[in-house]
Amino acid sequence: MIYLPPVKGISSAGPDASGRFHGMEEVIGSPDSIGTIFSTKPPRGGFFMYYVYILYSPTANKYYTGQTDNLSQRVESHRSGISRYTAIAADWELVYFEEFDSRQKALIREREIKSMKSRKYIEQLIKKGD
């Protein structure tokens, strides 16, 4: 297990008896979350979960949509400037995510969100997730 710094929108509660983190299906937490511990191994069922996520940068006033199988690591890579598009700012916040049991489903949903090309649509998703 590794300790990661706080990621807005992810609960700081630990796993339950089955090893699952609760609240990962919707945006939860608060700006004062104290951080979360994640395992880099797949869940006990032997499969990874995949996420479609939306980041927001107050500095750039932009949203970014992506998909990953390691949400906390991906958010940190965006904040550190590794990704070309998100290198424009270092204050990216996780404002929304959805969980999927396959990469294919996550990719389809990511394309669906991106195809809307609508800030209003993204903001409605985020509002529904609160």
mmCIF file of N, CA and C in Angstrom:
data_model
loop_
_atom_site.group_PDB
_atom_site.id
_atom_site.type_symbol
_atom_site.label_atom_id
_atom_site.label_comp_id
_atom_site.label_asym_id
_atom_site.label_seq_id
_atom_site.Cartn_x
_atom_site.Cartn_y
_atom_site.Cartn_z
ATOM 1 N N MET A 1 0.839 -1.181 0.000
ATOM 2 C CA MET A 1 0.000 0.000 0.000
ATOM 3 C C MET A 1 0.882 1.242 0.000
ATOM 4 N N ILE A 2 0.369 2.294 -0.630
ATOM 5 C CA ILE A 2 1.108 3.538 -0.699
ATOM 6 C C ILE A 2 0.234 4.662 -0.186
ATOM 7 N N TYR A 3 0.845 5.675 0.391
ATOM 8 C CA TYR A 3 0.104 6.835 0.862
ATOM 9 C C TYR A 3 0.161 7.900 -0.216
ATOM 10 N N LEU A 4 -0.990 8.452 -0.548
ATOM 11 C CA LEU A 4 -1.057 9.520 -1.522
ATOM 12 C C LEU A 4 -1.588 10.766 -0.853
ATOM 13 N N PRO A 5 -1.156 11.935 -1.312
ATOM 14 C CA PRO A 5 -1.663 13.179 -0.736
ATOM 15 C C PRO A 5 -3.150 13.330 -1.005
ATOM 16 N N PRO A 6 -3.800 14.259 -0.318
ATOM 17 C CA PRO A 6 -5.239 14.432 -0.500
ATOM 18 C C PRO A 6 -5.604 14.682 -1.951
ATOM 19 N N VAL A 7 -6.701 14.068 -2.375
ATOM 20 C CA VAL A 7 -7.249 14.275 -3.713
ATOM 21 C C VAL A 7 -8.692 14.677 -3.515
ATOM 22 N N LYS A 8 -9.006 15.919 -3.879
ATOM 23 C CA LYS A 8 -10.363 16.416 -3.683
ATOM 24 C C LYS A 8 -11.351 15.501 -4.393
ATOM 25 N N GLY A 9 -12.426 15.143 -3.695
ATOM 26 C CA GLY A 9 -13.465 14.328 -4.289
ATOM 27 C C GLY A 9 -13.352 12.861 -3.958
ATOM 28 N N ILE A 10 -12.273 12.452 -3.258
ATOM 29 C CA ILE A 10 -12.123 11.053 -2.880
ATOM 30 C C ILE A 10 -12.214 10.964 -1.367
ATOM 31 N N SER A 11 -13.004 10.058 -0.901
ATOM 32 C CA SER A 11 -13.193 9.886 0.529
ATOM 33 C C SER A 11 -11.894 9.481 1.193
ATOM 34 N N SER A 12 -11.677 9.979 2.404
ATOM 35 C CA SER A 12 -10.487 9.586 3.140
ATOM 36 C C SER A 12 -10.749 8.370 4.026
ATOM 37 N N ALA A 13 -11.944 7.818 3.946
ATOM 38 C CA ALA A 13 -12.261 6.617 4.725
ATOM 39 C C ALA A 13 -11.521 5.422 4.150
ATOM 40 N N GLY A 14 -11.119 4.517 5.003
ATOM 41 C CA GLY A 14 -10.386 3.336 4.555
ATOM 42 C C GLY A 14 -11.308 2.261 4.013
ATOM 43 N N PRO A 15 -10.718 1.141 3.629
ATOM 44 C CA PRO A 15 -11.516 0.053 3.061
ATOM 45 C C PRO A 15 -12.345 -0.652 4.127
ATOM 46 N N ASP A 16 -13.427 -1.304 3.684
ATOM 47 C CA ASP A 16 -14.228 -2.102 4.606
ATOM 48 C C ASP A 16 -13.589 -3.487 4.748
ATOM 49 N N ALA A 17 -14.285 -4.412 5.378
ATOM 50 C CA ALA A 17 -13.738 -5.749 5.621
ATOM 51 C C ALA A 17 -13.421 -6.501 4.327
ATOM 52 N N SER A 18 -14.112 -6.164 3.236
ATOM 53 C CA SER A 18 -13.855 -6.845 1.962
ATOM 54 C C SER A 18 -12.723 -6.186 1.182
ATOM 55 N N GLY A 19 -12.170 -5.082 1.705
ATOM 56 C CA GLY A 19 -11.065 -4.413 1.030
ATOM 57 C C GLY A 19 -11.492 -3.349 0.040
ATOM 58 N N ARG A 20 -12.811 -3.070 -0.055
ATOM 59 C CA ARG A 20 -13.297 -2.064 -1.012
ATOM 60 C C ARG A 20 -13.424 -0.706 -0.338
ATOM 61 N N PHE A 21 -13.150 0.324 -1.110
ATOM 62 C CA PHE A 21 -13.349 1.684 -0.636
ATOM 63 C C PHE A 21 -14.760 2.105 -0.983
ATOM 64 N N HIS A 22 -15.486 2.622 -0.021
ATOM 65 C CA HIS A 22 -16.851 3.059 -0.268
ATOM 66 C C HIS A 22 -16.855 4.512 -0.703
ATOM 67 N N GLY A 23 -17.852 4.861 -1.490
ATOM 68 C CA GLY A 23 -17.977 6.229 -1.955
ATOM 69 C C GLY A 23 -17.223 6.487 -3.239
ATOM 70 N N MET A 24 -16.600 5.468 -3.823
ATOM 71 C CA MET A 24 -15.845 5.658 -5.048
ATOM 72 C C MET A 24 -16.769 5.799 -6.259
ATOM 73 N N GLU A 25 -18.045 5.469 -6.121
ATOM 74 C CA GLU A 25 -18.956 5.528 -7.248
ATOM 75 C C GLU A 25 -19.439 6.954 -7.513
ATOM 76 N N GLU A 26 -19.241 7.851 -6.589
ATOM 77 C CA GLU A 26 -19.718 9.211 -6.781
ATOM 78 C C GLU A 26 -18.748 10.183 -6.126
ATOM 79 N N VAL A 27 -18.885 11.428 -6.466
ATOM 80 C CA VAL A 27 -17.992 12.435 -5.904
ATOM 81 C C VAL A 27 -18.381 12.665 -4.453
ATOM 82 N N ILE A 28 -17.426 12.484 -3.569
ATOM 83 C CA ILE A 28 -17.658 12.715 -2.146
ATOM 84 C C ILE A 28 -16.425 13.346 -1.557
ATOM 85 N N GLY A 29 -16.450 13.586 -0.282
ATOM 86 C CA GLY A 29 -15.288 14.161 0.377
ATOM 87 C C GLY A 29 -15.412 15.674 0.418
ATOM 88 N N SER A 30 -14.331 16.304 0.825
ATOM 89 C CA SER A 30 -14.317 17.746 0.922
ATOM 90 C C SER A 30 -12.892 18.232 0.711
ATOM 91 N N PRO A 31 -12.714 19.525 0.519
ATOM 92 C CA PRO A 31 -11.366 20.032 0.300
ATOM 93 C C PRO A 31 -10.413 19.731 1.449
ATOM 94 N N ASP A 32 -10.952 19.440 2.623
ATOM 95 C CA ASP A 32 -10.078 19.162 3.750
ATOM 96 C C ASP A 32 -9.863 17.663 3.975
ATOM 97 N N SER A 33 -10.103 16.850 2.926
ATOM 98 C CA SER A 33 -9.837 15.416 3.041
ATOM 99 C C SER A 33 -8.383 15.221 3.420
ATOM 100 N N ILE A 34 -8.117 14.221 4.243
ATOM 101 C CA ILE A 34 -6.761 14.054 4.764
ATOM 102 C C ILE A 34 -5.907 13.101 3.951
ATOM 103 N N GLY A 35 -6.389 12.602 2.859
ATOM 104 C CA GLY A 35 -5.589 11.680 2.049
ATOM 105 C C GLY A 35 -6.196 10.290 2.100
ATOM 106 N N THR A 36 -5.783 9.453 1.206
ATOM 107 C CA THR A 36 -6.340 8.127 1.076
ATOM 108 C C THR A 36 -5.237 7.126 0.825
ATOM 109 N N ILE A 37 -5.384 5.935 1.340
ATOM 110 C CA ILE A 37 -4.426 4.872 1.079
ATOM 111 C C ILE A 37 -5.035 3.940 0.050
ATOM 112 N N PHE A 38 -4.297 3.681 -1.029
ATOM 113 C CA PHE A 38 -4.760 2.810 -2.096
ATOM 114 C C PHE A 38 -3.768 1.686 -2.311
ATOM 115 N N SER A 39 -4.244 0.536 -2.681
ATOM 116 C CA SER A 39 -3.384 -0.577 -3.050
ATOM 117 C C SER A 39 -3.176 -0.554 -4.550
ATOM 118 N N THR A 40 -1.989 -0.940 -5.007
ATOM 119 C CA THR A 40 -1.732 -1.012 -6.443
ATOM 120 C C THR A 40 -2.076 -2.396 -6.978
ATOM 121 N N LYS A 41 -2.522 -3.312 -6.125
ATOM 122 C CA LYS A 41 -2.933 -4.652 -6.539
ATOM 123 C C LYS A 41 -4.416 -4.641 -6.894
ATOM 124 N N PRO A 42 -4.833 -5.565 -7.779
ATOM 125 C CA PRO A 42 -6.265 -5.610 -8.102
ATOM 126 C C PRO A 42 -7.084 -6.024 -6.891
ATOM 127 N N PRO A 43 -8.379 -5.672 -6.872
ATOM 128 C CA PRO A 43 -9.247 -6.078 -5.773
ATOM 129 C C PRO A 43 -9.288 -7.598 -5.639
ATOM 130 N N ARG A 44 -9.842 -8.056 -4.550
ATOM 131 C CA ARG A 44 -9.872 -9.501 -4.277
ATOM 132 C C ARG A 44 -10.554 -10.303 -5.377
ATOM 133 N N GLY A 45 -11.452 -9.710 -6.117
ATOM 134 C CA GLY A 45 -12.118 -10.391 -7.214
ATOM 135 C C GLY A 45 -11.178 -10.661 -8.378
ATOM 136 N N GLY A 46 -9.975 -10.085 -8.361
ATOM 137 C CA GLY A 46 -8.995 -10.341 -9.391
ATOM 138 C C GLY A 46 -9.104 -9.440 -10.607
ATOM 139 N N PHE A 47 -9.868 -8.351 -10.530
ATOM 140 C CA PHE A 47 -9.982 -7.456 -11.674
ATOM 141 C C PHE A 47 -9.838 -6.009 -11.212
ATOM 142 N N PHE A 48 -9.434 -5.186 -12.131
ATOM 143 C CA PHE A 48 -9.307 -3.765 -11.845
ATOM 144 C C PHE A 48 -10.619 -3.055 -12.121
ATOM 145 N N MET A 49 -10.822 -1.949 -11.452
ATOM 146 C CA MET A 49 -11.933 -1.066 -11.768
ATOM 147 C C MET A 49 -11.369 0.034 -12.654
ATOM 148 N N TYR A 50 -12.190 0.553 -13.509
ATOM 149 C CA TYR A 50 -11.798 1.616 -14.430
ATOM 150 C C TYR A 50 -12.665 2.828 -14.151
ATOM 151 N N TYR A 51 -12.094 3.989 -14.339
ATOM 152 C CA TYR A 51 -12.766 5.231 -13.978
ATOM 153 C C TYR A 51 -12.768 6.207 -15.141
ATOM 154 N N VAL A 52 -13.875 6.900 -15.304
ATOM 155 C CA VAL A 52 -13.943 8.085 -16.141
ATOM 156 C C VAL A 52 -13.979 9.237 -15.149
ATOM 157 N N TYR A 53 -13.144 10.233 -15.378
ATOM 158 C CA TYR A 53 -13.032 11.311 -14.405
ATOM 159 C C TYR A 53 -13.050 12.661 -15.101
ATOM 160 N N ILE A 54 -13.420 13.665 -14.324
ATOM 161 C CA ILE A 54 -13.384 15.046 -14.797
ATOM 162 C C ILE A 54 -12.586 15.848 -13.781
ATOM 163 N N LEU A 55 -11.604 16.572 -14.287
ATOM 164 C CA LEU A 55 -10.801 17.472 -13.473
ATOM 165 C C LEU A 55 -11.187 18.904 -13.804
ATOM 166 N N TYR A 56 -10.982 19.800 -12.844
ATOM 167 C CA TYR A 56 -11.220 21.226 -13.070
ATOM 168 C C TYR A 56 -10.036 22.007 -12.534
ATOM 169 N N SER A 57 -9.590 22.988 -13.298
ATOM 170 C CA SER A 57 -8.531 23.892 -12.853
ATOM 171 C C SER A 57 -9.113 25.285 -12.674
ATOM 172 N N PRO A 58 -9.146 25.788 -11.433
ATOM 173 C CA PRO A 58 -9.625 27.154 -11.223
ATOM 174 C C PRO A 58 -8.746 28.187 -11.935
ATOM 175 N N THR A 59 -7.439 27.954 -11.962
ATOM 176 C CA THR A 59 -6.526 28.894 -12.618
ATOM 177 C C THR A 59 -6.809 28.999 -14.105
ATOM 178 N N ALA A 60 -6.922 27.858 -14.768
ATOM 179 C CA ALA A 60 -7.170 27.835 -16.214
ATOM 180 C C ALA A 60 -8.657 27.967 -16.544
ATOM 181 N N ASN A 61 -9.523 27.755 -15.562
ATOM 182 C CA ASN A 61 -10.974 27.756 -15.750
ATOM 183 C C ASN A 61 -11.373 26.775 -16.854
ATOM 184 N N LYS A 62 -10.796 25.569 -16.785
ATOM 185 C CA LYS A 62 -11.050 24.536 -17.784
ATOM 186 C C LYS A 62 -11.340 23.208 -17.110
ATOM 187 N N TYR A 63 -12.043 22.351 -17.861
ATOM 188 C CA TYR A 63 -12.307 20.985 -17.442
ATOM 189 C C TYR A 63 -11.479 20.045 -18.308
ATOM 190 N N TYR A 64 -11.145 18.901 -17.743
ATOM 191 C CA TYR A 64 -10.441 17.855 -18.493
ATOM 192 C C TYR A 64 -11.131 16.532 -18.185
ATOM 193 N N THR A 65 -11.435 15.753 -19.209
ATOM 194 C CA THR A 65 -12.079 14.447 -19.039
ATOM 195 C C THR A 65 -11.123 13.360 -19.495
ATOM 196 N N GLY A 66 -11.010 12.284 -18.710
ATOM 197 C CA GLY A 66 -10.147 11.171 -19.069
ATOM 198 C C GLY A 66 -10.647 9.884 -18.456
ATOM 199 N N GLN A 67 -9.888 8.797 -18.683
ATOM 200 C CA GLN A 67 -10.213 7.504 -18.081
ATOM 201 C C GLN A 67 -8.914 6.846 -17.638
ATOM 202 N N THR A 68 -9.020 6.002 -16.621
ATOM 203 C CA THR A 68 -7.839 5.358 -16.059
ATOM 204 C C THR A 68 -8.250 4.148 -15.229
ATOM 205 N N ASP A 69 -7.246 3.333 -14.866
ATOM 206 C CA ASP A 69 -7.503 2.250 -13.918
ATOM 207 C C ASP A 69 -6.885 2.563 -12.557
ATOM 208 N N ASN A 70 -6.238 3.720 -12.434
ATOM 209 C CA ASN A 70 -5.648 4.147 -11.162
ATOM 210 C C ASN A 70 -5.927 5.634 -10.994
ATOM 211 N N LEU A 71 -7.047 5.941 -10.398
ATOM 212 C CA LEU A 71 -7.542 7.307 -10.318
ATOM 213 C C LEU A 71 -6.601 8.244 -9.563
ATOM 214 N N SER A 72 -6.155 7.846 -8.402
ATOM 215 C CA SER A 72 -5.311 8.745 -7.611
ATOM 216 C C SER A 72 -3.977 9.019 -8.299
ATOM 217 N N GLN A 73 -3.374 7.992 -8.890
ATOM 218 C CA GLN A 73 -2.102 8.174 -9.591
ATOM 219 C C GLN A 73 -2.280 9.075 -10.814
ATOM 220 N N ARG A 74 -3.370 8.907 -11.519
ATOM 221 C CA ARG A 74 -3.612 9.709 -12.722
ATOM 222 C C ARG A 74 -3.833 11.173 -12.375
ATOM 223 N N VAL A 75 -4.577 11.448 -11.304
ATOM 224 C CA VAL A 75 -4.795 12.837 -10.881
ATOM 225 C C VAL A 75 -3.456 13.482 -10.537
ATOM 226 N N GLU A 76 -2.617 12.758 -9.818
ATOM 227 C CA GLU A 76 -1.307 13.301 -9.456
ATOM 228 C C GLU A 76 -0.441 13.550 -10.686
ATOM 229 N N SER A 77 -0.532 12.693 -11.698
ATOM 230 C CA SER A 77 0.262 12.924 -12.910
ATOM 231 C C SER A 77 -0.221 14.177 -13.643
ATOM 232 N N HIS A 78 -1.517 14.443 -13.605
ATOM 233 C CA HIS A 78 -2.023 15.680 -14.211
ATOM 234 C C HIS A 78 -1.516 16.894 -13.441
ATOM 235 N N ARG A 79 -1.526 16.810 -12.138
ATOM 236 C CA ARG A 79 -1.060 17.936 -11.317
ATOM 237 C C ARG A 79 0.426 18.208 -11.492
ATOM 238 N N SER A 80 1.191 17.183 -11.774
ATOM 239 C CA SER A 80 2.649 17.350 -11.887
ATOM 240 C C SER A 80 3.094 17.812 -13.273
ATOM 241 N N GLY A 81 2.159 17.939 -14.209
ATOM 242 C CA GLY A 81 2.501 18.449 -15.529
ATOM 243 C C GLY A 81 2.947 17.401 -16.525
ATOM 244 N N ILE A 82 2.799 16.119 -16.206
ATOM 245 C CA ILE A 82 3.200 15.046 -17.121
ATOM 246 C C ILE A 82 2.328 15.044 -18.374
ATOM 247 N N SER A 83 1.048 15.287 -18.215
ATOM 248 C CA SER A 83 0.133 15.321 -19.357
ATOM 249 C C SER A 83 0.208 16.687 -20.044
ATOM 250 N N ARG A 84 0.332 16.677 -21.366
ATOM 251 C CA ARG A 84 0.537 17.916 -22.108
ATOM 252 C C ARG A 84 -0.612 18.914 -21.913
ATOM 253 N N TYR A 85 -1.844 18.462 -22.059
ATOM 254 C CA TYR A 85 -2.985 19.376 -21.960
ATOM 255 C C TYR A 85 -3.092 19.989 -20.563
ATOM 256 N N THR A 86 -2.885 19.180 -19.542
ATOM 257 C CA THR A 86 -3.070 19.672 -18.175
ATOM 258 C C THR A 86 -1.824 20.343 -17.607
ATOM 259 N N ALA A 87 -0.743 20.407 -18.376
ATOM 260 C CA ALA A 87 0.482 21.072 -17.917
ATOM 261 C C ALA A 87 0.283 22.590 -17.807
ATOM 262 N N ILE A 88 -0.826 23.096 -18.319
ATOM 263 C CA ILE A 88 -1.085 24.538 -18.273
ATOM 264 C C ILE A 88 -1.365 25.035 -16.858
ATOM 265 N N ALA A 89 -1.657 24.110 -15.933
ATOM 266 C CA ALA A 89 -1.954 24.488 -14.545
ATOM 267 C C ALA A 89 -1.575 23.343 -13.619
ATOM 268 N N ALA A 90 -1.348 23.672 -12.347
ATOM 269 C CA ALA A 90 -0.988 22.647 -11.361
ATOM 270 C C ALA A 90 -2.073 22.460 -10.310
ATOM 271 N N ASP A 91 -3.191 23.133 -10.489
ATOM 272 C CA ASP A 91 -4.241 23.100 -9.458
ATOM 273 C C ASP A 91 -5.457 22.282 -9.876
ATOM 274 N N TRP A 92 -5.245 21.212 -10.652
ATOM 275 C CA TRP A 92 -6.366 20.383 -11.096
ATOM 276 C C TRP A 92 -7.010 19.681 -9.909
ATOM 277 N N GLU A 93 -8.333 19.753 -9.847
ATOM 278 C CA GLU A 93 -9.104 19.115 -8.786
ATOM 279 C C GLU A 93 -10.004 18.052 -9.396
ATOM 280 N N LEU A 94 -10.090 16.912 -8.754
ATOM 281 C CA LEU A 94 -11.029 15.879 -9.180
ATOM 282 C C LEU A 94 -12.418 16.329 -8.753
ATOM 283 N N VAL A 95 -13.289 16.575 -9.728
ATOM 284 C CA VAL A 95 -14.628 17.071 -9.406
ATOM 285 C C VAL A 95 -15.727 16.059 -9.698
ATOM 286 N N TYR A 96 -15.369 14.983 -10.444
ATOM 287 C CA TYR A 96 -16.390 13.991 -10.792
ATOM 288 C C TYR A 96 -15.704 12.724 -11.281
ATOM 289 N N PHE A 97 -16.277 11.571 -10.951
ATOM 290 C CA PHE A 97 -15.827 10.330 -11.570
ATOM 291 C C PHE A 97 -16.919 9.284 -11.521
ATOM 292 N N GLU A 98 -16.812 8.325 -12.439
ATOM 293 C CA GLU A 98 -17.706 7.182 -12.510
ATOM 294 C C GLU A 98 -16.836 5.934 -12.536
ATOM 295 N N GLU A 99 -17.327 4.842 -11.988
ATOM 296 C CA GLU A 99 -16.594 3.582 -11.879
ATOM 297 C C GLU A 99 -17.184 2.552 -12.850
ATOM 298 N N PHE A 100 -16.305 1.793 -13.528
ATOM 299 C CA PHE A 100 -16.737 0.774 -14.486
ATOM 300 C C PHE A 100 -15.966 -0.515 -14.256
ATOM 301 N N ASP A 101 -16.560 -1.635 -14.657
ATOM 302 C CA ASP A 101 -15.892 -2.920 -14.467
ATOM 303 C C ASP A 101 -15.070 -3.351 -15.677
ATOM 304 N N SER A 102 -15.036 -2.532 -16.741
ATOM 305 C CA SER A 102 -14.188 -2.847 -17.894
ATOM 306 C C SER A 102 -13.669 -1.559 -18.521
ATOM 307 N N ARG A 103 -12.482 -1.640 -19.129
ATOM 308 C CA ARG A 103 -11.915 -0.469 -19.796
ATOM 309 C C ARG A 103 -12.800 -0.069 -20.978
ATOM 310 N N GLN A 104 -13.363 -1.053 -21.678
ATOM 311 C CA GLN A 104 -14.213 -0.759 -22.825
ATOM 312 C C GLN A 104 -15.397 0.122 -22.424
ATOM 313 N N LYS A 105 -16.053 -0.206 -21.317
ATOM 314 C CA LYS A 105 -17.181 0.598 -20.848
ATOM 315 C C LYS A 105 -16.728 2.002 -20.469
ATOM 316 N N ALA A 106 -15.559 2.103 -19.835
ATOM 317 C CA ALA A 106 -15.028 3.414 -19.456
ATOM 318 C C ALA A 106 -14.699 4.247 -20.689
ATOM 319 N N LEU A 107 -14.097 3.627 -21.697
ATOM 320 C CA LEU A 107 -13.768 4.342 -22.934
ATOM 321 C C LEU A 107 -15.014 4.839 -23.653
ATOM 322 N N ILE A 108 -16.037 4.011 -23.673
ATOM 323 C CA ILE A 108 -17.303 4.410 -24.308
ATOM 324 C C ILE A 108 -17.892 5.620 -23.585
ATOM 325 N N ARG A 109 -17.896 5.573 -22.261
ATOM 326 C CA ARG A 109 -18.447 6.691 -21.481
ATOM 327 C C ARG A 109 -17.602 7.949 -21.639
ATOM 328 N N GLU A 110 -16.268 7.796 -21.658
ATOM 329 C CA GLU A 110 -15.392 8.953 -21.857
ATOM 330 C C GLU A 110 -15.707 9.619 -23.203
ATOM 331 N N ARG A 111 -15.815 8.810 -24.261
ATOM 332 C CA ARG A 111 -16.133 9.349 -25.593
ATOM 333 C C ARG A 111 -17.501 10.037 -25.596
ATOM 334 N N GLU A 112 -18.448 9.450 -24.862
ATOM 335 C CA GLU A 112 -19.791 10.038 -24.776
ATOM 336 C C GLU A 112 -19.735 11.434 -24.160
ATOM 337 N N ILE A 113 -19.013 11.561 -23.055
ATOM 338 C CA ILE A 113 -18.887 12.861 -22.384
ATOM 339 C C ILE A 113 -18.155 13.851 -23.281
ATOM 340 N N LYS A 114 -17.040 13.422 -23.880
ATOM 341 C CA LYS A 114 -16.264 14.320 -24.731
ATOM 342 C C LYS A 114 -17.042 14.721 -25.986
ATOM 343 N N SER A 115 -17.877 13.823 -26.495
ATOM 344 C CA SER A 115 -18.637 14.134 -27.715
ATOM 345 C C SER A 115 -19.683 15.221 -27.483
ATOM 346 N N MET A 116 -20.082 15.422 -26.247
ATOM 347 C CA MET A 116 -21.060 16.463 -25.938
ATOM 348 C C MET A 116 -20.456 17.854 -26.173
ATOM 349 N N LYS A 117 -19.142 17.970 -26.015
ATOM 350 C CA LYS A 117 -18.434 19.247 -26.219
ATOM 351 C C LYS A 117 -19.175 20.398 -25.557
ATOM 352 N N SER A 118 -19.591 20.153 -24.340
ATOM 353 C CA SER A 118 -20.437 21.133 -23.661
ATOM 354 C C SER A 118 -20.012 21.309 -22.206
ATOM 355 N N ARG A 119 -19.588 22.498 -21.884
ATOM 356 C CA ARG A 119 -19.256 22.833 -20.503
ATOM 357 C C ARG A 119 -20.504 22.694 -19.626
ATOM 358 N N LYS A 120 -21.643 23.085 -20.161
ATOM 359 C CA LYS A 120 -22.906 23.010 -19.417
ATOM 360 C C LYS A 120 -23.229 21.557 -19.060
ATOM 361 N N TYR A 121 -23.031 20.634 -20.004
ATOM 362 C CA TYR A 121 -23.276 19.213 -19.750
ATOM 363 C C TYR A 121 -22.364 18.702 -18.633
ATOM 364 N N ILE A 122 -21.088 19.066 -18.698
ATOM 365 C CA ILE A 122 -20.127 18.640 -17.670
ATOM 366 C C ILE A 122 -20.528 19.193 -16.316
ATOM 367 N N GLU A 123 -20.912 20.451 -16.269
ATOM 368 C CA GLU A 123 -21.305 21.052 -14.994
ATOM 369 C C GLU A 123 -22.582 20.422 -14.441
ATOM 370 N N GLN A 124 -23.485 19.972 -15.321
ATOM 371 C CA GLN A 124 -24.688 19.264 -14.869
ATOM 372 C C GLN A 124 -24.316 17.899 -14.274
ATOM 373 N N LEU A 125 -23.369 17.194 -14.915
ATOM 374 C CA LEU A 125 -22.902 15.913 -14.366
ATOM 375 C C LEU A 125 -22.343 16.105 -12.964
ATOM 376 N N ILE A 126 -21.518 17.125 -12.813
ATOM 377 C CA ILE A 126 -20.873 17.392 -11.525
ATOM 378 C C ILE A 126 -21.935 17.724 -10.477
ATOM 379 N N LYS A 127 -22.897 18.532 -10.848
ATOM 380 C CA LYS A 127 -23.961 18.925 -9.910
ATOM 381 C C LYS A 127 -24.782 17.715 -9.474
ATOM 382 N N LYS A 128 -25.084 16.818 -10.416
ATOM 383 C CA LYS A 128 -25.834 15.596 -10.069
ATOM 384 C C LYS A 128 -25.046 14.696 -9.143
ATOM 385 N N GLY A 129 -23.718 14.730 -9.246
ATOM 386 C CA GLY A 129 -22.863 13.881 -8.415
ATOM 387 C C GLY A 129 -22.709 14.370 -6.997
ATOM 388 N N ASP A 130 -23.053 15.629 -6.732
ATOM 389 C CA ASP A 130 -22.916 16.183 -5.371
ATOM 390 C C ASP A 130 -23.908 15.606 -4.407
#
